[in-house]
PDB file of C-alpha atoms and ligand atoms in Angstrom:
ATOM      1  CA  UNK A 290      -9.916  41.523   8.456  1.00 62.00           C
ATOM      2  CA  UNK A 291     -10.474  38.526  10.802  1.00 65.00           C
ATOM      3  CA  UNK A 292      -7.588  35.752   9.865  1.00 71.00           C
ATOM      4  CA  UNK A 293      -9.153  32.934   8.314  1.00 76.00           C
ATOM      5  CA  UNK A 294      -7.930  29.429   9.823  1.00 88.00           C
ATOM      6  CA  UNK A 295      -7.038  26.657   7.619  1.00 96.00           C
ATOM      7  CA  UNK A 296      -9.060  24.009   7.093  1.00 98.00           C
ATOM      8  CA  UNK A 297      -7.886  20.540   8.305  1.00 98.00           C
ATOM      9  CA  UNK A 298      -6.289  17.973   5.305  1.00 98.00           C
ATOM     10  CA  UNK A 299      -7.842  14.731   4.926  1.00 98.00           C
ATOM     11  CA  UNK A 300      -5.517  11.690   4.921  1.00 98.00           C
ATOM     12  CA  UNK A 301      -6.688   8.118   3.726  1.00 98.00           C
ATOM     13  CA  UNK A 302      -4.362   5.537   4.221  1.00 98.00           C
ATOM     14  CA  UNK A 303      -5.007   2.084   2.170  1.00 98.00           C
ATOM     15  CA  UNK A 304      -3.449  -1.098   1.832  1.00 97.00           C
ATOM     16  CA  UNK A 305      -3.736  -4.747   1.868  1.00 95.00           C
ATOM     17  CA  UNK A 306      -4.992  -6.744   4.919  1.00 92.00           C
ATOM     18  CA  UNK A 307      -1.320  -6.862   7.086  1.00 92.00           C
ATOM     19  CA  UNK A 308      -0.038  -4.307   5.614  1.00 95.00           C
ATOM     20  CA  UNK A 309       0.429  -2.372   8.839  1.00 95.00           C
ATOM     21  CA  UNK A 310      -2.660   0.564   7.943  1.00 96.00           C
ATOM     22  CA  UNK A 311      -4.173   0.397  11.887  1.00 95.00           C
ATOM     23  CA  UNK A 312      -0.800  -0.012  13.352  1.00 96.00           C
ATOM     24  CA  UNK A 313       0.578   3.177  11.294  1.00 97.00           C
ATOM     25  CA  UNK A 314      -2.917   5.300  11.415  1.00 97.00           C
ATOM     26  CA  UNK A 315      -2.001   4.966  15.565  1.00 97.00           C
ATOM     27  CA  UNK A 316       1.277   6.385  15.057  1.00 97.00           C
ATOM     28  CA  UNK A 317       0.707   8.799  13.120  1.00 97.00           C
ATOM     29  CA  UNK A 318      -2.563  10.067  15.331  1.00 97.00           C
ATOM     30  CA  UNK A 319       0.392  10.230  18.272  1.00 96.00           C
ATOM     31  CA  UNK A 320       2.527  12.299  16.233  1.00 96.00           C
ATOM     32  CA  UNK A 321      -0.223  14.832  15.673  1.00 97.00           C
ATOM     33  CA  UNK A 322      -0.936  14.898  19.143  1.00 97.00           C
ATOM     34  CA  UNK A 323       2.516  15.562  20.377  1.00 96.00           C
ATOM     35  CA  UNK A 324       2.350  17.974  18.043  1.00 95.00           C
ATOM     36  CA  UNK A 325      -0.759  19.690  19.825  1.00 96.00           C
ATOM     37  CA  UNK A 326      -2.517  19.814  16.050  1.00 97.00           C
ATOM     38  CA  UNK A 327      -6.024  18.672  16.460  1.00 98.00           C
ATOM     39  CA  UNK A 328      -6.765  14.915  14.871  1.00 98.00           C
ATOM     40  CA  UNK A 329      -9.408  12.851  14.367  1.00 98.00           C
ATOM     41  CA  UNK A 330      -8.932   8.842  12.983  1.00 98.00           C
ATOM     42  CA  UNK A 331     -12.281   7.547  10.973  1.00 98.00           C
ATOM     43  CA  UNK A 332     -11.916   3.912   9.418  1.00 98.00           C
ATOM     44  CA  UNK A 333     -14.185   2.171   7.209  1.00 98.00           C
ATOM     45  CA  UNK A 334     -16.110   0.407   7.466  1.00 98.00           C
ATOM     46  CA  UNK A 335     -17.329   2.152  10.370  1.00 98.00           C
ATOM     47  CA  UNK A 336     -18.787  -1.196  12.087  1.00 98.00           C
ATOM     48  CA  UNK A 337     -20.723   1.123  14.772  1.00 98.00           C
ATOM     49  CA  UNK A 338     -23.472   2.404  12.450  1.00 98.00           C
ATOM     50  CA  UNK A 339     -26.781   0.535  11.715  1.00 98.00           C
ATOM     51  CA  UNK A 340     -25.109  -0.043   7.924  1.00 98.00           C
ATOM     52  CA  UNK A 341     -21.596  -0.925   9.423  1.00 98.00           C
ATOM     53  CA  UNK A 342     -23.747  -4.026  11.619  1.00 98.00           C
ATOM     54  CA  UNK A 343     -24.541  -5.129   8.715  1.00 98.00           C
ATOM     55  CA  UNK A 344     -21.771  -5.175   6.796  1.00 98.00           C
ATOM     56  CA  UNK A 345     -19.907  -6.492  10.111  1.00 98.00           C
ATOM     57  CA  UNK A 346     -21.819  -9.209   9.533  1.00 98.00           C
ATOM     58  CA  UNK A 347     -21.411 -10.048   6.113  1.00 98.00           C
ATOM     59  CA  UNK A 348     -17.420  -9.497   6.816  1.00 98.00           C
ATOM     60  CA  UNK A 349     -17.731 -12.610   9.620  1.00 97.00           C
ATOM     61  CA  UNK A 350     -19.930 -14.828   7.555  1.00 97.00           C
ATOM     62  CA  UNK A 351     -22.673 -14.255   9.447  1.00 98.00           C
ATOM     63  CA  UNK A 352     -24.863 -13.203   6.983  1.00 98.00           C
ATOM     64  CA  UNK A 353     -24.760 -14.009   3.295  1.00 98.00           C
ATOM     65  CA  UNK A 354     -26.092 -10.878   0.396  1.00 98.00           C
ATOM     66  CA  UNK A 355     -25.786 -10.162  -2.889  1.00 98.00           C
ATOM     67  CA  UNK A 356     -22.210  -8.920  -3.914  1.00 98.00           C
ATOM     68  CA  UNK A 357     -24.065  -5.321  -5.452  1.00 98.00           C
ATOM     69  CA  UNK A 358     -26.143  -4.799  -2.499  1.00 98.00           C
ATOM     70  CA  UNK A 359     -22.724  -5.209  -0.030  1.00 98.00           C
ATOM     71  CA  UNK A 360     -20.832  -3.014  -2.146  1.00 99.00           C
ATOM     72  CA  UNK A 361     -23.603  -0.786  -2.270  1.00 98.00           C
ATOM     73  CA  UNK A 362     -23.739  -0.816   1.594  1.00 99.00           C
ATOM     74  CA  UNK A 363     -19.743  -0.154   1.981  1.00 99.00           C
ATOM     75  CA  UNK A 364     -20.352   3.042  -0.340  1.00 99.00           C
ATOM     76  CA  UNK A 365     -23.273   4.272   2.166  1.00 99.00           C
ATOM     77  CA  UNK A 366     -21.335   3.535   5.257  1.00 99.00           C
ATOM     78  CA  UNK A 367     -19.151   6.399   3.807  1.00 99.00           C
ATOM     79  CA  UNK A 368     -21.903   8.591   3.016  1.00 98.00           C
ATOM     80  CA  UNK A 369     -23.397   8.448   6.093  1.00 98.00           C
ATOM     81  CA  UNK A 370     -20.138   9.718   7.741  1.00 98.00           C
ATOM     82  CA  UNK A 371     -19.733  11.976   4.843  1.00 98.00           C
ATOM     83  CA  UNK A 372     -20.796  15.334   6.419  1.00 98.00           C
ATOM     84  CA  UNK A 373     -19.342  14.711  10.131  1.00 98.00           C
ATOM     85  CA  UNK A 374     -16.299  14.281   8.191  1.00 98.00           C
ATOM     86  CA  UNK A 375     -16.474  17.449   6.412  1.00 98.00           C
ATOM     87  CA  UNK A 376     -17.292  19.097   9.834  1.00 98.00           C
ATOM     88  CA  UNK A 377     -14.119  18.147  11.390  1.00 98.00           C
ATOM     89  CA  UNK A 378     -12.034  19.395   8.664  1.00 98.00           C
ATOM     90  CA  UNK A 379     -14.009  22.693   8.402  1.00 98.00           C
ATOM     91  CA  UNK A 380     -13.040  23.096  12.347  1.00 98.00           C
ATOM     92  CA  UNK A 381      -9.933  22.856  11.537  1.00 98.00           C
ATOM     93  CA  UNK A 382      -8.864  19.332  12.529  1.00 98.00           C
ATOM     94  CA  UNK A 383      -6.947  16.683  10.666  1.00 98.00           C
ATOM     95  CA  UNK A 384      -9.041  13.538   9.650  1.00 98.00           C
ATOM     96  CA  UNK A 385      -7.127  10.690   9.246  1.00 98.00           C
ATOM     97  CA  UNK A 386      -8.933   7.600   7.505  1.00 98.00           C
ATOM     98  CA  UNK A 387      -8.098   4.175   7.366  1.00 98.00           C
ATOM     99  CA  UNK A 388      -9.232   2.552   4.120  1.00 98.00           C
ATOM    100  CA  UNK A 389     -11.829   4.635   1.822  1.00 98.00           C
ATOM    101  CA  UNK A 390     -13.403   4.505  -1.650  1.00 98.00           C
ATOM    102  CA  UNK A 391     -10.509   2.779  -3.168  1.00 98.00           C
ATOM    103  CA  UNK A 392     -11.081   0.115  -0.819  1.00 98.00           C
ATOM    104  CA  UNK A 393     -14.730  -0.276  -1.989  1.00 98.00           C
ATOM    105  CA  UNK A 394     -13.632  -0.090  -5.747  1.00 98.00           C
ATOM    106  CA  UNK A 395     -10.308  -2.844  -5.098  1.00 98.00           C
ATOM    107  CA  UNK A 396     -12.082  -5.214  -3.038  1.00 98.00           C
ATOM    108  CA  UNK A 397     -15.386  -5.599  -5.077  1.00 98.00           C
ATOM    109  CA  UNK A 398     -13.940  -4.977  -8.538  1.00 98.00           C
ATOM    110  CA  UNK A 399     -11.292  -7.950  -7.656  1.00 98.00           C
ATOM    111  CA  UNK A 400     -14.289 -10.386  -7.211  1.00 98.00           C
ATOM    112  CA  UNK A 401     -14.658 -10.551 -10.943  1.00 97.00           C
ATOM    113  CA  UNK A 402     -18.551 -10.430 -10.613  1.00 97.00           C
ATOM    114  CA  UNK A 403     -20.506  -9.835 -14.118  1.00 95.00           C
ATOM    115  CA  UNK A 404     -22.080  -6.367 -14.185  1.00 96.00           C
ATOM    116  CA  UNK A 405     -19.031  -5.022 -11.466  1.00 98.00           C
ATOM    117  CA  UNK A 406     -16.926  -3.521 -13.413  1.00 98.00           C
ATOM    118  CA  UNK A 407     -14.566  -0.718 -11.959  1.00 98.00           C
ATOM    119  CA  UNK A 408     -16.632   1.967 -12.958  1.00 97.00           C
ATOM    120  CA  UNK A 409     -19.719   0.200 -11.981  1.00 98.00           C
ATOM    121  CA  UNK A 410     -18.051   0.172  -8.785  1.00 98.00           C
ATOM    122  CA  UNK A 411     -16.692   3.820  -8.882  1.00 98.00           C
ATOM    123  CA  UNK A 412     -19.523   5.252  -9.067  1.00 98.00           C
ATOM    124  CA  UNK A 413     -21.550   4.869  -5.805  1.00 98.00           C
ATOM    125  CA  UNK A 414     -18.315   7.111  -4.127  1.00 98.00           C
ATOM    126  CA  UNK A 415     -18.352   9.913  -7.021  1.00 98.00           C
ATOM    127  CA  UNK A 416     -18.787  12.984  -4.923  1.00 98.00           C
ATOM    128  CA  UNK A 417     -17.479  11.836  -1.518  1.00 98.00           C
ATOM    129  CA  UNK A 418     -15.116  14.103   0.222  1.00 98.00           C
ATOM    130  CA  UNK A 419     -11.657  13.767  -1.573  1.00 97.00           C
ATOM    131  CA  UNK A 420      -8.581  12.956   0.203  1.00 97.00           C
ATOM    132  CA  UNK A 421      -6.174  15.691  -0.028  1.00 97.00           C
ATOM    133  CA  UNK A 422      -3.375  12.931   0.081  1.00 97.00           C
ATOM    134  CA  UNK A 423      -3.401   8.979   0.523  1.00 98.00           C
ATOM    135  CA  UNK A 424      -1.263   6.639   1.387  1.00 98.00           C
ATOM    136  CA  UNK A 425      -0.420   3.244  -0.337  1.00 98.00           C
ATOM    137  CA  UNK A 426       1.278   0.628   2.132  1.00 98.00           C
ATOM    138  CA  UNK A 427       2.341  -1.120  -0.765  1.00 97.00           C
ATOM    139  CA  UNK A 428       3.353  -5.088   1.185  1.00 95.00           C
ATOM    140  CA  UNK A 429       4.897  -7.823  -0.544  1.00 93.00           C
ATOM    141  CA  UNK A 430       2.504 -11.316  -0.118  1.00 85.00           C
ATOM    142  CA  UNK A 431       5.955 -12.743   1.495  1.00 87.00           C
ATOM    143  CA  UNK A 432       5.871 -10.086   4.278  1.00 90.00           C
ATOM    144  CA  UNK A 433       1.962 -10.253   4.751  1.00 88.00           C
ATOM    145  CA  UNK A 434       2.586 -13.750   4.916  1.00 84.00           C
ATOM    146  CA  UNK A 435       5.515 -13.527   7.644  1.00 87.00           C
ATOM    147  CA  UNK A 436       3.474 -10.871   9.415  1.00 87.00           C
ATOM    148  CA  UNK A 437       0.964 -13.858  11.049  1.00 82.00           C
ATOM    149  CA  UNK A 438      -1.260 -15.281   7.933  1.00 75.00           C
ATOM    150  CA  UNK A 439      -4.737 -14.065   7.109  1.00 83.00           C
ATOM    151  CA  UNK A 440      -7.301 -13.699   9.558  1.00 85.00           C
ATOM    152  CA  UNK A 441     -10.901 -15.479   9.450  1.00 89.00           C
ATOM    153  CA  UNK A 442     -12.604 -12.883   7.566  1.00 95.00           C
ATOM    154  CA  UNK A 443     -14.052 -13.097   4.128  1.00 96.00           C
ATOM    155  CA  UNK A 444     -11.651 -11.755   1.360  1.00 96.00           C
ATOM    156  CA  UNK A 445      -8.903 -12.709   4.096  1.00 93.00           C
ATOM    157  CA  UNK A 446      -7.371 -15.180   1.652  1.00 92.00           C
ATOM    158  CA  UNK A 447      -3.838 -14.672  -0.425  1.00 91.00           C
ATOM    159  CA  UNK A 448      -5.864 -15.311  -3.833  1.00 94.00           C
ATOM    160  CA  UNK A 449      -8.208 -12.292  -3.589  1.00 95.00           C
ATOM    161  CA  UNK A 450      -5.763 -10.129  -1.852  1.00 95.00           C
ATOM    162  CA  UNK A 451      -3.749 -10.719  -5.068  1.00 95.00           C
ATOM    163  CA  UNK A 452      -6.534  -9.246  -6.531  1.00 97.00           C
ATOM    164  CA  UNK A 453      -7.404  -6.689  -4.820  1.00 97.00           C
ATOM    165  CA  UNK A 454      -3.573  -5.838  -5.320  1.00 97.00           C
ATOM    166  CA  UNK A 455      -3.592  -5.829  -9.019  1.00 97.00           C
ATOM    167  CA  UNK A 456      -7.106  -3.145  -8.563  1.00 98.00           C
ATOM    168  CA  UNK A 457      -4.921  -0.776  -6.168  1.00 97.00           C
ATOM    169  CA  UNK A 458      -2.356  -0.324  -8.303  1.00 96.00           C
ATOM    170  CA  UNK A 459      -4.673   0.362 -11.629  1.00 96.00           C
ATOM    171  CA  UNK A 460      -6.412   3.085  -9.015  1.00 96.00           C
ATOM    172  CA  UNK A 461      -2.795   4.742  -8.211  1.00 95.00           C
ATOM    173  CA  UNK A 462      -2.162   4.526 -11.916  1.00 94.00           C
ATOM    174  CA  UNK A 463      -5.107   6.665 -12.276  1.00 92.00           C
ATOM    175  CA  UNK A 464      -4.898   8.971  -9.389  1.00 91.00           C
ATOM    176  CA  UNK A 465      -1.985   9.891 -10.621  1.00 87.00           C
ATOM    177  CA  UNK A 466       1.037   8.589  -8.148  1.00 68.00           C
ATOM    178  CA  UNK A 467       3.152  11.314  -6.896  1.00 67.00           C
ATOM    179  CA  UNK A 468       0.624  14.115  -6.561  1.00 76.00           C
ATOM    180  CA  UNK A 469      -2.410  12.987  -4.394  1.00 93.00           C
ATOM    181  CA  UNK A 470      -1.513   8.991  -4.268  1.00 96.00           C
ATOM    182  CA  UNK A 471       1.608   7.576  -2.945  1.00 96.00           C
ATOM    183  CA  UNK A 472       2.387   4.199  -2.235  1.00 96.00           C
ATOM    184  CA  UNK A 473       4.853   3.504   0.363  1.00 97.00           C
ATOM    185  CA  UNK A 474       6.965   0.326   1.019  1.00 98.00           C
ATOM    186  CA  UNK A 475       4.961  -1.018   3.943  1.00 97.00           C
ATOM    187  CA  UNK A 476       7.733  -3.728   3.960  1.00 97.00           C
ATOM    188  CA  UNK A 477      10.410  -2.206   5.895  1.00 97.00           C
ATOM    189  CA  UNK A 478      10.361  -1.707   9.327  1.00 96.00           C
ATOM    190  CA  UNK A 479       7.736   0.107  11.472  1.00 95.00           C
ATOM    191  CA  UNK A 480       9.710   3.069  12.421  1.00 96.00           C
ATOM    192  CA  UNK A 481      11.067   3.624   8.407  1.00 97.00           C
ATOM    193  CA  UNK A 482       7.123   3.247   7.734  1.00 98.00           C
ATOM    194  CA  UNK A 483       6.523   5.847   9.822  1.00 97.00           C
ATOM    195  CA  UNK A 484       9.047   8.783   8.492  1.00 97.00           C
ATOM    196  CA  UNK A 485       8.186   8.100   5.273  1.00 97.00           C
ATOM    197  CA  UNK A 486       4.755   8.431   5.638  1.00 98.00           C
ATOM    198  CA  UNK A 487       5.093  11.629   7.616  1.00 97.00           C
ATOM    199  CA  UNK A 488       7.232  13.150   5.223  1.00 97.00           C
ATOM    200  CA  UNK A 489       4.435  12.860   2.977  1.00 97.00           C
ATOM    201  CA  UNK A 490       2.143  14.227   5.645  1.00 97.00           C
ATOM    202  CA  UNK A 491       3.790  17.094   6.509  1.00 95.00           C
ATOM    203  CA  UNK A 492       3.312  19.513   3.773  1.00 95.00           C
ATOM    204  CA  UNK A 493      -0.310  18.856   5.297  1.00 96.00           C
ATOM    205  CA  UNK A 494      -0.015  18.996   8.569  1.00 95.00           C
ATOM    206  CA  UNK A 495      -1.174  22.834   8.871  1.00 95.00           C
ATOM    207  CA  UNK A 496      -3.979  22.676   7.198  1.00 96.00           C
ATOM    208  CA  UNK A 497      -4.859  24.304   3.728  1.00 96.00           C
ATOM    209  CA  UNK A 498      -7.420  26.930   2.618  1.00 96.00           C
ATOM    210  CA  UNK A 499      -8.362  24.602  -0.685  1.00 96.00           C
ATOM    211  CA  UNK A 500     -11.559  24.285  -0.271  1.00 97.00           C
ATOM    212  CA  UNK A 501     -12.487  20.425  -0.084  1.00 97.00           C
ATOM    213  CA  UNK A 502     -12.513  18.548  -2.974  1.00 96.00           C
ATOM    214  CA  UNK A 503     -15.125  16.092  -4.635  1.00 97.00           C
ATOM    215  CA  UNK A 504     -14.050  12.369  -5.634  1.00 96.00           C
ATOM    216  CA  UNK A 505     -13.880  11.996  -9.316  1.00 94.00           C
ATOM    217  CA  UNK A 506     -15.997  14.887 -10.174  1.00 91.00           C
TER     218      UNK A 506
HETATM  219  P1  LIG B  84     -10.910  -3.930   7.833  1.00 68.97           P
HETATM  220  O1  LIG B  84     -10.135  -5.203   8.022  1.00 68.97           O
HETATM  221  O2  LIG B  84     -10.040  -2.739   7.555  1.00 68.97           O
HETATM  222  O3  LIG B  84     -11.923  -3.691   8.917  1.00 68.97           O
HETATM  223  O4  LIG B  84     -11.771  -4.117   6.487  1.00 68.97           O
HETATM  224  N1  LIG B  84     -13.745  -3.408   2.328  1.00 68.97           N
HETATM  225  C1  LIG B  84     -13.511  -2.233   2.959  1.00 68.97           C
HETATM  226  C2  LIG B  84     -14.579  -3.492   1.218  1.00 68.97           C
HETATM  227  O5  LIG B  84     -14.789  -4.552   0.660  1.00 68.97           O
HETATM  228  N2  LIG B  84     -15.165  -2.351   0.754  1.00 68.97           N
HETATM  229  C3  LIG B  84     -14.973  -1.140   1.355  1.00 68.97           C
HETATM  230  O6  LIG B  84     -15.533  -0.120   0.910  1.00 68.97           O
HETATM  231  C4  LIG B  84     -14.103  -1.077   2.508  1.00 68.97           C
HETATM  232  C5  LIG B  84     -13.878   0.236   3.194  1.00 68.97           C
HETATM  233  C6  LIG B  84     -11.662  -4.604   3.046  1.00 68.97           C
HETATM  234  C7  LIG B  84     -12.646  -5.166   6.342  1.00 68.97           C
HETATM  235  C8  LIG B  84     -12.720  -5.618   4.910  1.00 68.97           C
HETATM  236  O7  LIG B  84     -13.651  -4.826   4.163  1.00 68.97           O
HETATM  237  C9  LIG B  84     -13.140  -4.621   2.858  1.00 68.97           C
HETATM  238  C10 LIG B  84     -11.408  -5.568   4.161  1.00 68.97           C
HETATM  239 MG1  LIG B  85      -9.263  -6.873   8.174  1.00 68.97          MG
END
């Protein structure tokens, strides 16, 4: 019988702005390679696409839309990357993602808009590859803070990362941390970052025969 060849995992990483996510995704991309396993790094948004333009522009303030419609937008920036994501695992490589779904869910449902309610917000990503593991770098506001300020994006601000923080950590509650979700002190140093998170990785690292999962279905 012809040996069948794992499937690559799929690795989110999320966090707060200055948490450390792109700095870490790098790393951890490097360690694969060393490693000769086959990686690929996706982020979201994906600012490349047609969709990602436009939320690219809504993100530098210079467009203004409706807080659905954006949301909306986020959700098919994923789906249009959906399938090309699926590919890669399915040939075997490792996709590692920098901010997903729960992004979309924590940063919209912390804007407190009537008729956004989590699930409102959940739903656009129901049935979007899941993550066989993500990451939480879990910053204090101090260490943000000391780690150069906010940028001049919108939601760039220490109010709505606050609430974006309090969404993340109902979404861990309910992904059940310790199995799929961990969150990680993204407040120690870089290189204690980095072990910790490959620790989590590594059970991972060669692959699995699960077949891919849906989100939330
Ligand atoms: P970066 O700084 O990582 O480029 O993110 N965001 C992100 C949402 O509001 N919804 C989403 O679905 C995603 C993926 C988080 C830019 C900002 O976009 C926010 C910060
Ligand atoms: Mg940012």
């Amino acid at each position: 019988m012809p040996e069948r060849k794992p499937r690559g995992a799929f690795i989110v990483v999320e966090g707060l702005d200055r948490s450390g996510k792109s700095t870490q995704v790098a790393l951890l991309e490097q360690r694969f390679k060393a490693e000769g396993r086959p990686v690929r790094l996706a982020k979201f948004p994906d600012r490349a696409t047609p969709i990602g333009k436009m939320i690219d522009a809504y993100l530098r303030s210079q467009s203004e839309m409706d807080d659905h419609a954006v949301h909306l937008l986020f959700s098919a920036n994923r789906w249009e990357l959906a399938q090309s994501i699926i590919d890669s695992l399915n040939a075997g490589t490792t996709v590692i993602c920098d901010r997903y779904a729960f992004s979309g869910i924590a940063f919209s449902a912390a804007k407190n808009k009537p008729g956004m309610s989590y699930e409102w917000c959940r739903a656009p990503d129901i049935g979007l590859p899941a993550p066989d593991l993500t990451l939480f770098l879990d910053v204090s506001p101090e260490k943000a803070r000391e780690r150069g300020g906010f940028g001049a994006e919108r939601y760039e601000n220490a109010d709505m990362q606050e609430r974006v923080q309090h969404v993340f950590e109902r979404i861990g509650v309910e992904m059940g941390d310790g199995s799929r979700w961990f969150a990680v002190d993204a407040d120690q140093e870089q290189g204690a970052v980095t072990d910790e998170l490959w620790m989590r990785i590594q059970p991972h690292a060669q692959g699995t025969e699960r077949p891919i999962q849906r989100l939330w279905e």
